[in-house]
Short mmCIF file of C-alpha atoms in Angstrom, two decimals:
data_model
loop_
_atom_site.label_atom_id
_atom_site.label_comp_id
_atom_site.label_asym_id
_atom_site.label_seq_id
_atom_site.Cartn_x
_atom_site.Cartn_y
_atom_site.Cartn_z
CA UNK A 1 -35.97 10.03 1.24
CA UNK A 2 -38.24 7.58 3.02
CA UNK A 3 -37.03 5.14 5.60
CA UNK A 4 -38.78 1.81 5.06
CA UNK A 5 -37.22 -0.31 7.81
CA UNK A 6 -34.83 0.01 10.70
CA UNK A 7 -32.98 -2.40 12.91
CA UNK A 8 -30.24 -2.18 15.51
CA UNK A 9 -27.35 -4.53 14.77
CA UNK A 10 -25.64 -6.23 17.70
CA UNK A 11 -22.76 -3.72 17.70
CA UNK A 12 -25.17 -0.81 18.22
CA UNK A 13 -25.12 0.21 14.56
CA UNK A 14 -28.49 1.44 13.29
CA UNK A 15 -29.29 0.00 9.85
CA UNK A 16 -32.05 1.69 7.92
CA UNK A 17 -33.34 0.87 4.46
CA UNK A 18 -34.68 3.78 2.49
CA UNK A 19 -36.04 4.74 -0.89
CA UNK A 20 -35.05 7.87 -2.72
CA UNK A 21 -37.73 8.18 -5.36
CA UNK A 22 -37.56 4.73 -6.91
CA UNK A 23 -33.99 4.01 -5.80
CA UNK A 24 -33.54 1.67 -2.83
CA UNK A 25 -30.68 2.28 -0.45
CA UNK A 26 -29.29 1.44 2.98
CA UNK A 27 -27.88 3.73 5.66
CA UNK A 28 -25.80 2.57 8.60
CA UNK A 29 -25.07 4.98 11.47
CA UNK A 30 -22.80 4.31 14.43
CA UNK A 31 -24.26 4.49 17.92
CA UNK A 32 -22.10 7.56 18.46
CA UNK A 33 -23.79 9.62 15.71
CA UNK A 34 -26.13 12.31 17.02
CA UNK A 35 -27.43 15.76 16.21
CA UNK A 36 -24.74 17.26 18.42
CA UNK A 37 -22.02 14.95 17.03
CA UNK A 38 -22.90 14.24 13.40
CA UNK A 39 -20.87 11.45 11.80
CA UNK A 40 -18.76 11.85 8.66
CA UNK A 41 -20.12 9.76 5.80
CA UNK A 42 -18.65 7.08 3.54
CA UNK A 43 -20.52 6.22 0.35
CA UNK A 44 -20.14 2.50 -0.32
CA UNK A 45 -19.70 1.78 -4.01
CA UNK A 46 -20.22 -1.75 -5.30
CA UNK A 47 -20.38 -3.73 -8.54
CA UNK A 48 -23.71 -3.89 -10.37
CA UNK A 49 -24.80 -7.22 -8.89
CA UNK A 50 -27.74 -5.93 -6.88
CA UNK A 51 -27.88 -4.75 -3.26
CA UNK A 52 -29.33 -8.02 -2.06
CA UNK A 53 -26.40 -10.02 -3.44
CA UNK A 54 -23.89 -7.48 -2.17
CA UNK A 55 -25.54 -7.04 1.25
CA UNK A 56 -23.20 -9.23 3.36
CA UNK A 57 -20.05 -7.50 2.09
CA UNK A 58 -21.61 -4.04 2.23
CA UNK A 59 -22.85 -4.57 5.78
CA UNK A 60 -19.39 -5.81 6.80
CA UNK A 61 -17.74 -2.70 5.35
CA UNK A 62 -20.39 -0.47 6.95
CA UNK A 63 -19.84 -1.99 10.40
CA UNK A 64 -16.09 -1.57 10.01
CA UNK A 65 -16.68 2.08 9.10
CA UNK A 66 -19.09 2.53 12.02
CA UNK A 67 -16.46 1.19 14.42
CA UNK A 68 -14.30 4.11 13.26
CA UNK A 69 -17.15 6.58 13.85
CA UNK A 70 -18.35 6.85 10.25
CA UNK A 71 -21.84 6.61 8.85
CA UNK A 72 -22.03 4.59 5.63
CA UNK A 73 -24.61 4.50 2.89
CA UNK A 74 -25.22 2.83 -0.43
CA UNK A 75 -27.84 2.87 -3.17
CA UNK A 76 -28.93 0.37 -5.79
CA UNK A 77 -27.25 1.00 -9.14
CA UNK A 78 -29.44 1.64 -12.20
CA UNK A 79 -30.19 -1.63 -13.96
CA UNK A 80 -29.38 -3.75 -10.89
CA UNK A 81 -31.51 -5.51 -8.28
CA UNK A 82 -35.19 -4.76 -8.88
CA UNK A 83 -34.49 -1.63 -10.91
CA UNK A 84 -35.42 -1.66 -14.61
CA UNK A 85 -32.85 -3.01 -17.05
CA UNK A 86 -32.04 -1.20 -20.28
CA UNK A 87 -31.47 -3.07 -23.49
CA UNK A 88 -28.04 -1.68 -24.37
CA UNK A 89 -26.60 -2.67 -20.99
CA UNK A 90 -28.04 -6.18 -21.24
CA UNK A 91 -26.50 -6.47 -24.69
CA UNK A 92 -23.12 -5.25 -23.40
CA UNK A 93 -23.21 -7.73 -20.52
CA UNK A 94 -23.95 -10.56 -22.93
CA UNK A 95 -21.11 -9.43 -25.20
CA UNK A 96 -18.74 -9.28 -22.23
CA UNK A 97 -19.73 -12.75 -21.07
CA UNK A 98 -19.24 -14.12 -24.57
CA UNK A 99 -15.81 -12.52 -24.95
CA UNK A 100 -14.64 -13.76 -21.55
CA UNK A 101 -15.93 -17.30 -22.09
CA UNK A 102 -14.18 -17.36 -25.46
CA UNK A 103 -11.00 -16.08 -23.79
CA UNK A 104 -10.96 -13.12 -26.18
CA UNK A 105 -9.82 -9.63 -25.25
CA UNK A 106 -12.75 -7.44 -24.25
CA UNK A 107 -13.10 -4.75 -26.92
CA UNK A 108 -13.29 -1.04 -26.16
CA UNK A 109 -16.81 -0.80 -27.55
CA UNK A 110 -18.03 -3.44 -25.08
CA UNK A 111 -16.36 -1.67 -22.15
CA UNK A 112 -17.76 1.70 -23.21
CA UNK A 113 -21.29 0.30 -23.64
CA UNK A 114 -21.09 -1.44 -20.29
CA UNK A 115 -19.61 1.32 -18.16
CA UNK A 116 -20.25 4.78 -19.63
CA UNK A 117 -24.08 4.70 -19.37
CA UNK A 118 -23.75 3.34 -15.83
CA UNK A 119 -21.54 6.31 -14.92
CA UNK A 120 -23.89 8.79 -16.65
CA UNK A 121 -26.98 7.43 -14.91
CA UNK A 122 -25.62 6.61 -11.47
CA UNK A 123 -23.50 9.64 -10.61
CA UNK A 124 -26.47 12.07 -10.43
CA UNK A 125 -28.23 9.47 -8.27
CA UNK A 126 -25.30 9.29 -5.85
CA UNK A 127 -25.36 13.10 -5.73
CA UNK A 128 -29.10 13.13 -4.99
CA UNK A 129 -28.51 10.55 -2.26
CA UNK A 130 -25.77 12.78 -0.87
CA UNK A 131 -28.20 15.74 -0.75
CA UNK A 132 -30.67 13.65 1.21
CA UNK A 133 -28.13 12.03 3.51
CA UNK A 134 -26.38 15.29 4.42
CA UNK A 135 -29.75 16.81 5.33
CA UNK A 136 -30.07 14.29 8.18
CA UNK A 137 -29.00 15.91 11.45
CA UNK A 138 -26.94 12.88 12.55
CA UNK A 139 -24.83 12.97 9.35
CA UNK A 140 -22.21 15.65 8.75
CA UNK A 141 -19.27 16.01 6.44
CA UNK A 142 -16.73 15.32 5.24
CA UNK A 143 -17.68 12.61 2.75
CA UNK A 144 -15.64 9.76 1.30
CA UNK A 145 -16.38 7.39 -1.58
CA UNK A 146 -15.24 3.81 -1.22
CA UNK A 147 -15.14 0.93 -3.66
CA UNK A 148 -15.93 0.07 -7.24
CA UNK A 149 -17.21 0.67 -9.90
CA UNK A 150 -13.98 2.65 -10.22
CA UNK A 151 -15.29 4.76 -13.12
CA UNK A 152 -18.18 5.92 -10.94
CA UNK A 153 -15.68 6.86 -8.24
CA UNK A 154 -13.59 8.79 -10.76
CA UNK A 155 -16.56 10.76 -12.11
CA UNK A 156 -17.82 11.50 -8.58
CA UNK A 157 -14.36 12.67 -7.51
CA UNK A 158 -14.31 15.06 -10.49
CA UNK A 159 -17.83 16.50 -10.33
CA UNK A 160 -18.80 16.32 -6.65
CA UNK A 161 -16.89 18.78 -4.46
CA UNK A 162 -18.42 17.39 -1.27
CA UNK A 163 -16.39 14.19 -1.68
CA UNK A 164 -13.01 14.85 -0.12
CA UNK A 165 -11.23 11.49 -0.28
CA UNK A 166 -11.75 8.18 -2.04
CA UNK A 167 -10.72 4.55 -1.70
CA UNK A 168 -10.94 3.11 -5.21
CA UNK A 169 -10.92 -0.57 -6.10
CA UNK A 170 -9.02 -1.21 -9.34
CA UNK A 171 -11.09 -4.22 -10.21
CA UNK A 172 -13.30 -3.32 -13.14
CA UNK A 173 -13.02 -2.53 -16.81
CA UNK A 174 -12.25 1.14 -17.43
CA UNK A 175 -13.29 2.96 -20.61
CA UNK A 176 -10.47 4.83 -22.32
CA UNK A 177 -12.30 8.13 -21.76
CA UNK A 178 -12.04 7.68 -17.98
CA UNK A 179 -8.22 7.83 -18.13
CA UNK A 180 -8.50 11.44 -19.29
CA UNK A 181 -11.03 12.12 -16.56
CA UNK A 182 -8.68 10.58 -14.00
CA UNK A 183 -6.17 13.37 -14.69
CA UNK A 184 -8.72 15.86 -13.33
CA UNK A 185 -9.06 14.09 -9.97
CA UNK A 186 -7.29 16.05 -7.25
CA UNK A 187 -8.61 14.62 -3.96
CA UNK A 188 -6.47 12.20 -1.90
CA UNK A 189 -6.81 8.67 -3.26
CA UNK A 190 -6.12 5.24 -1.84
CA UNK A 191 -6.21 2.66 -4.66
CA UNK A 192 -6.53 -1.06 -3.98
CA UNK A 193 -5.25 -3.48 -6.60
CA UNK A 194 -5.53 -7.26 -6.40
CA UNK A 195 -2.35 -8.28 -8.20
CA UNK A 196 -3.79 -11.52 -9.64
CA UNK A 197 -7.31 -10.25 -10.30
CA UNK A 198 -8.58 -12.59 -13.00
CA UNK A 199 -11.09 -10.08 -14.39
CA UNK A 200 -8.79 -7.12 -14.41
CA UNK A 201 -5.96 -5.86 -16.60
CA UNK A 202 -3.07 -5.16 -14.22
CA UNK A 203 -1.23 -2.85 -16.58
CA UNK A 204 -4.39 -0.82 -17.19
CA UNK A 205 -4.83 -0.49 -13.43
CA UNK A 206 -1.24 0.77 -13.05
CA UNK A 207 -1.71 3.19 -15.95
CA UNK A 208 -4.88 4.49 -14.35
CA UNK A 209 -3.09 4.99 -11.03
CA UNK A 210 -0.40 6.89 -12.90
CA UNK A 211 -3.02 9.06 -14.60
CA UNK A 212 -4.72 10.34 -11.45
CA UNK A 213 -3.98 14.03 -10.92
CA UNK A 214 -4.03 13.83 -7.12
CA UNK A 215 -0.94 14.97 -5.25
CA UNK A 216 -1.61 12.36 -2.59
CA UNK A 217 -2.33 8.99 -4.11
CA UNK A 218 -1.30 5.61 -2.76
CA UNK A 219 -1.49 2.25 -4.47
CA UNK A 220 -1.83 -0.84 -2.27
CA UNK A 221 -1.31 -3.98 -4.30
CA UNK A 222 -1.95 -7.31 -2.64
CA UNK A 223 -1.86 -10.92 -3.66
CA UNK A 224 -4.93 -12.84 -4.61
CA UNK A 225 -7.92 -12.58 -6.89
CA UNK A 226 -10.77 -10.14 -7.25
CA UNK A 227 -12.54 -10.86 -3.98
CA UNK A 228 -9.47 -11.80 -1.96
CA UNK A 229 -8.63 -8.40 -0.48
CA UNK A 230 -6.83 -9.28 2.77
CA UNK A 231 -8.11 -8.05 6.10
CA UNK A 232 -5.04 -5.86 6.65
CA UNK A 233 -5.70 -4.08 3.33
CA UNK A 234 -9.20 -3.21 4.51
CA UNK A 235 -7.70 -1.93 7.75
CA UNK A 236 -5.25 0.26 5.83
CA UNK A 237 -8.10 1.73 3.76
CA UNK A 238 -9.97 2.48 6.99
CA UNK A 239 -6.93 4.34 8.33
CA UNK A 240 -6.79 6.38 5.10
CA UNK A 241 -10.36 7.57 5.75
CA UNK A 242 -9.60 8.17 9.42
CA UNK A 243 -6.74 10.46 8.35
CA UNK A 244 -8.79 12.38 5.82
CA UNK A 245 -12.36 12.48 7.12
CA UNK A 246 -11.96 12.97 10.87
CA UNK B 1 30.93 -7.50 19.57
CA UNK B 2 32.29 -4.58 21.57
CA UNK B 3 30.18 -1.67 22.70
CA UNK B 4 32.16 1.53 22.27
CA UNK B 5 29.65 4.12 23.45
CA UNK B 6 26.22 4.33 24.95
CA UNK B 7 23.68 7.07 25.47
CA UNK B 8 20.06 7.31 26.54
CA UNK B 9 17.95 9.26 24.06
CA UNK B 10 15.20 11.50 25.39
CA UNK B 11 12.51 8.90 24.69
CA UNK B 12 14.25 6.32 26.89
CA UNK B 13 15.81 4.50 23.94
CA UNK B 14 19.31 3.20 24.64
CA UNK B 15 21.65 3.86 21.71
CA UNK B 16 24.90 1.92 21.67
CA UNK B 17 27.65 2.01 19.10
CA UNK B 18 29.56 -1.21 18.65
CA UNK B 19 32.23 -2.83 16.56
CA UNK B 20 32.02 -6.34 15.25
CA UNK B 21 35.57 -7.11 14.25
CA UNK B 22 36.32 -4.12 12.06
CA UNK B 23 32.67 -3.36 11.24
CA UNK B 24 31.07 -0.44 13.07
CA UNK B 25 27.41 -0.64 13.97
CA UNK B 26 24.68 0.89 16.11
CA UNK B 27 22.09 -0.81 18.29
CA UNK B 28 18.98 0.86 19.64
CA UNK B 29 16.90 -0.85 22.32
CA UNK B 30 13.58 0.34 23.72
CA UNK B 31 13.28 1.05 27.43
CA UNK B 32 10.94 -1.95 27.62
CA UNK B 33 13.58 -4.47 26.48
CA UNK B 34 14.95 -6.65 29.26
CA UNK B 35 16.27 -10.12 29.95
CA UNK B 36 12.81 -11.23 30.98
CA UNK B 37 11.12 -9.45 28.04
CA UNK B 38 13.58 -9.54 25.13
CA UNK B 39 12.64 -7.30 22.20
CA UNK B 40 12.16 -8.52 18.62
CA UNK B 41 14.77 -7.05 16.28
CA UNK B 42 14.63 -5.05 13.08
CA UNK B 43 17.79 -4.84 10.98
CA UNK B 44 17.94 -1.41 9.38
CA UNK B 45 19.25 -1.55 5.83
CA UNK B 46 20.49 1.62 4.15
CA UNK B 47 22.21 2.83 0.97
CA UNK B 48 26.02 2.72 0.85
CA UNK B 49 26.50 6.35 1.88
CA UNK B 50 28.13 5.72 5.23
CA UNK B 51 26.56 5.41 8.67
CA UNK B 52 27.52 8.96 9.63
CA UNK B 53 25.64 10.41 6.66
CA UNK B 54 22.69 8.12 7.20
CA UNK B 55 22.59 8.53 10.99
CA UNK B 56 19.67 11.01 11.26
CA UNK B 57 17.35 8.88 9.14
CA UNK B 58 18.47 5.62 10.75
CA UNK B 59 18.01 7.01 14.25
CA UNK B 60 14.54 8.25 13.29
CA UNK B 61 13.56 4.82 11.99
CA UNK B 62 15.06 3.16 15.08
CA UNK B 63 13.09 5.39 17.46
CA UNK B 64 9.91 4.69 15.53
CA UNK B 65 10.65 0.96 15.84
CA UNK B 66 11.45 1.33 19.55
CA UNK B 67 8.11 3.03 20.13
CA UNK B 68 6.52 -0.19 18.83
CA UNK B 69 8.66 -2.29 21.18
CA UNK B 70 11.35 -3.31 18.68
CA UNK B 71 15.10 -3.20 18.98
CA UNK B 72 16.83 -1.96 15.84
CA UNK B 73 20.38 -2.36 14.61
CA UNK B 74 22.51 -1.47 11.65
CA UNK B 75 26.08 -1.98 10.47
CA UNK B 76 28.36 -0.09 8.13
CA UNK B 77 28.34 -1.56 4.62
CA UNK B 78 31.64 -2.76 3.14
CA UNK B 79 33.28 0.07 1.19
CA UNK B 80 31.29 2.78 3.00
CA UNK B 81 32.11 5.17 5.83
CA UNK B 82 35.62 4.54 7.11
CA UNK B 83 35.73 0.99 5.77
CA UNK B 84 38.25 0.23 3.01
CA UNK B 85 37.12 0.85 -0.57
CA UNK B 86 37.78 -1.69 -3.31
CA UNK B 87 38.81 -0.64 -6.76
CA UNK B 88 36.06 -2.38 -8.75
CA UNK B 89 33.32 -0.72 -6.70
CA UNK B 90 34.92 2.71 -7.08
CA UNK B 91 35.10 2.11 -10.83
CA UNK B 92 31.45 1.04 -10.96
CA UNK B 93 30.38 4.11 -9.00
CA UNK B 94 32.29 6.35 -11.38
CA UNK B 95 30.72 4.59 -14.37
CA UNK B 96 27.26 4.99 -12.83
CA UNK B 97 27.82 8.70 -12.19
CA UNK B 98 29.03 9.18 -15.75
CA UNK B 99 26.04 7.35 -17.26
CA UNK B 100 23.54 9.28 -15.14
CA UNK B 101 25.14 12.66 -15.83
CA UNK B 102 25.10 11.85 -19.54
CA UNK B 103 21.44 10.83 -19.26
CA UNK B 104 22.31 7.41 -20.63
CA UNK B 105 20.68 4.16 -19.56
CA UNK B 106 22.71 2.40 -16.88
CA UNK B 107 24.08 -0.78 -18.42
CA UNK B 108 23.67 -4.20 -16.83
CA UNK B 109 27.43 -4.57 -16.37
CA UNK B 110 27.56 -1.37 -14.30
CA UNK B 111 24.65 -2.51 -12.12
CA UNK B 112 26.19 -5.95 -11.64
CA UNK B 113 29.59 -4.51 -10.73
CA UNK B 114 28.01 -2.06 -8.33
CA UNK B 115 25.58 -4.33 -6.52
CA UNK B 116 26.62 -7.99 -6.71
CA UNK B 117 29.92 -7.65 -4.79
CA UNK B 118 28.10 -5.54 -2.20
CA UNK B 119 25.57 -8.34 -1.72
CA UNK B 120 28.29 -11.00 -1.59
CA UNK B 121 30.35 -9.12 0.98
CA UNK B 122 27.64 -7.61 3.15
CA UNK B 123 25.19 -10.50 3.63
CA UNK B 124 27.61 -12.65 5.69
CA UNK B 125 28.35 -9.52 7.75
CA UNK B 126 24.66 -8.97 8.47
CA UNK B 127 24.46 -12.63 9.47
CA UNK B 128 27.45 -12.29 11.80
CA UNK B 129 25.83 -9.19 13.31
CA UNK B 130 22.64 -11.20 13.77
CA UNK B 131 24.58 -13.91 15.64
CA UNK B 132 26.03 -11.30 17.98
CA UNK B 133 22.82 -9.34 18.47
CA UNK B 134 20.69 -12.40 19.20
CA UNK B 135 23.18 -13.49 21.84
CA UNK B 136 22.32 -10.38 23.86
CA UNK B 137 19.80 -11.27 26.58
CA UNK B 138 17.64 -8.18 25.91
CA UNK B 139 17.19 -9.11 22.23
CA UNK B 140 14.97 -11.98 21.13
CA UNK B 141 13.41 -13.02 17.88
CA UNK B 142 11.70 -12.77 15.54
CA UNK B 143 13.81 -10.65 13.21
CA UNK B 144 12.80 -8.33 10.39
CA UNK B 145 14.88 -6.64 7.70
CA UNK B 146 13.91 -3.14 6.67
CA UNK B 147 15.06 -0.88 3.87
CA UNK B 148 17.44 -0.81 0.96
CA UNK B 149 19.76 -1.94 -0.63
CA UNK B 150 16.89 -4.13 -1.90
CA UNK B 151 19.27 -6.76 -3.34
CA UNK B 152 20.80 -7.24 0.11
CA UNK B 153 17.30 -7.67 1.52
CA UNK B 154 16.48 -10.25 -1.16
CA UNK B 155 19.62 -12.30 -0.53
CA UNK B 156 19.11 -12.14 3.25
CA UNK B 157 15.48 -13.23 2.87
CA UNK B 158 16.64 -16.24 0.83
CA UNK B 159 19.62 -17.41 2.88
CA UNK B 160 18.85 -16.34 6.45
CA UNK B 161 16.01 -18.33 8.03
CA UNK B 162 16.03 -16.18 11.17
CA UNK B 163 14.56 -13.28 9.17
CA UNK B 164 10.82 -13.76 9.15
CA UNK B 165 9.50 -10.61 7.44
CA UNK B 166 10.93 -7.75 5.39
CA UNK B 167 10.07 -4.22 4.40
CA UNK B 168 11.92 -3.60 1.15
CA UNK B 169 12.50 -0.22 -0.47
CA UNK B 170 12.30 -0.45 -4.26
CA UNK B 171 14.70 2.39 -4.76
CA UNK B 172 17.93 0.98 -6.09
CA UNK B 173 19.30 -0.65 -9.21
CA UNK B 174 18.70 -4.39 -9.26
CA UNK B 175 20.96 -6.84 -11.11
CA UNK B 176 19.10 -9.19 -13.45
CA UNK B 177 20.30 -12.17 -11.38
CA UNK B 178 18.40 -10.89 -8.35
CA UNK B 179 15.06 -11.28 -10.16
CA UNK B 180 15.63 -15.03 -10.22
CA UNK B 181 16.62 -14.93 -6.58
CA UNK B 182 13.45 -12.98 -5.76
CA UNK B 183 11.36 -15.98 -6.85
CA UNK B 184 12.90 -17.95 -3.98
CA UNK B 185 11.79 -15.45 -1.32
CA UNK B 186 8.87 -16.84 0.67
CA UNK B 187 8.65 -14.64 3.78
CA UNK B 188 5.95 -11.94 4.05
CA UNK B 189 7.06 -8.78 2.23
CA UNK B 190 5.99 -5.17 2.36
CA UNK B 191 7.49 -3.30 -0.60
CA UNK B 192 7.67 0.49 -0.73
CA UNK B 193 7.84 2.17 -4.12
CA UNK B 194 8.21 5.90 -4.67
CA UNK B 195 6.25 6.32 -7.89
CA UNK B 196 8.35 9.22 -9.22
CA UNK B 197 11.72 8.03 -7.92
CA UNK B 198 14.20 9.76 -10.21
CA UNK B 199 16.91 7.14 -9.71
CA UNK B 200 14.70 4.12 -10.09
CA UNK B 201 13.10 2.25 -12.97
CA UNK B 202 9.42 1.94 -12.05
CA UNK B 203 8.72 -0.93 -14.40
CA UNK B 204 11.69 -2.87 -13.04
CA UNK B 205 10.37 -2.31 -9.52
CA UNK B 206 6.94 -3.64 -10.53
CA UNK B 207 8.53 -6.63 -12.27
CA UNK B 208 10.56 -7.35 -9.15
CA UNK B 209 7.44 -7.19 -6.99
CA UNK B 210 5.77 -9.60 -9.38
CA UNK B 211 8.76 -11.96 -9.18
CA UNK B 212 8.80 -12.39 -5.40
CA UNK B 213 7.68 -15.90 -4.45
CA UNK B 214 6.04 -14.84 -1.19
CA UNK B 215 2.37 -15.69 -0.72
CA UNK B 216 1.93 -12.52 1.31
CA UNK B 217 3.44 -9.54 -0.44
CA UNK B 218 2.09 -6.01 -0.52
CA UNK B 219 3.21 -3.12 -2.68
CA UNK B 220 2.70 0.39 -1.32
CA UNK B 221 3.32 2.97 -4.03
CA UNK B 222 3.33 6.62 -3.06
CA UNK B 223 3.90 9.90 -4.80
CA UNK B 224 7.17 11.71 -4.68
CA UNK B 225 10.84 11.10 -5.24
CA UNK B 226 13.41 8.81 -3.70
CA UNK B 227 13.56 10.35 -0.24
CA UNK B 228 9.96 11.57 -0.11
CA UNK B 229 8.36 8.54 1.58
CA UNK B 230 5.34 10.02 3.35
CA UNK B 231 4.91 9.66 7.09
CA UNK B 232 1.81 7.49 6.69
CA UNK B 233 3.78 5.03 4.52
CA UNK B 234 6.33 4.66 7.31
CA UNK B 235 3.47 4.06 9.73
CA UNK B 236 2.04 1.36 7.46
CA UNK B 237 5.42 -0.37 7.29
CA UNK B 238 5.59 -0.27 11.09
CA UNK B 239 2.18 -1.94 11.30
CA UNK B 240 3.39 -4.66 8.93
CA UNK B 241 6.22 -5.47 11.36
CA UNK B 242 3.86 -5.27 14.32
CA UNK B 243 1.66 -7.89 12.62
CA UNK B 244 4.53 -10.22 11.80
CA UNK B 245 7.12 -9.82 14.55
CA UNK B 246 5.06 -9.49 17.74
#
């Protein structure tokens, strides 16, 4: 893990860009984080639109987390930003676009082709990032995962024992296979659902919530579309992490 | 409105029993409430099991509200506690018990007979209580309604403009007519749903949430049965009132 830039934001948060092999990432640490008081960590998931596009929202979430005493980190997803594309994913994206523009239902084979390789490729990368991040003296446990792609969050919750709580955003297409995987999730979950999300199947999101094996799981449904999560819903998610990671 | 008893609870909350005509009720005011700083008011709804049975849970909710600076009040529902029964309601209760013990679906005519007269009779009583409570110098607005019977909360939200926010508990049978009425609700809503509520139809609860006309409405679904609302869900409901009534 190589830090390639660092800057202090006006609220005292230290923002550092890094590379992990060929994967770019960003780490935010609160002013309070130190070797003697390492900060718990929240991994910031995001849709595959590239870190540069997502930066303003990610930085906002990171500063919110830092205000609660958390470090936050994210990495570029495979096939996004400047990372190499792969043909099958490009094809799946084109198929998805075509189906949505035609107002057709998005077929299972498109969803599988779009999401499953992304889960397979990205989850080991998040785990490698976790190895590197937890080796920093100013970062401690426990670790939370926050955000979309929800299938990545599900897989991480199943395979990565260092993640002890997750805020999942029910706003992306979910392959049928992930419903089975959801039954094996046991960590506390806080699931956000935008009730009128234009790109999301509400019933599928409710079925997925039902499928999760966790004893503590909460669904927060709010009005508005995909990117209209209200401020108070973000605050509630922050309190969930404060309860479970502090 | 006649106060019939008063006691100071150990957290400084003043608990007063009252009668309003022949309706018994209880008012809790925080130590901070005064003529110069009147407290906003939360009406505490409850299932028709009688105030004496419900007292421990009501007092707990009232003390939680008082800690946030709210007064809280409740009244006995018609046909509950020591108030006179009416034959149709007794018949409907017996029919409900029989259907549930037989594991049969509860028919619309049972639900209507059980709930609609309760709404018709109780809502004007809540409004009369509101008149009396708001005439007390230590109580001010705004006013919230909290709890079940959800159909009472819906009707109050539609007809009573002094109620400016409601926490509704999706835990009771809802007559079909109330779904139409729900579309006319416009105040901010915070709806609690116990995902595994044995006495509640989850899909009906989700449909009802969908029906509400409010621009701001939030659904908080949590694990567990009817009476298993987790502490953190109560805290979240309290924050909803703090946002809307302070």
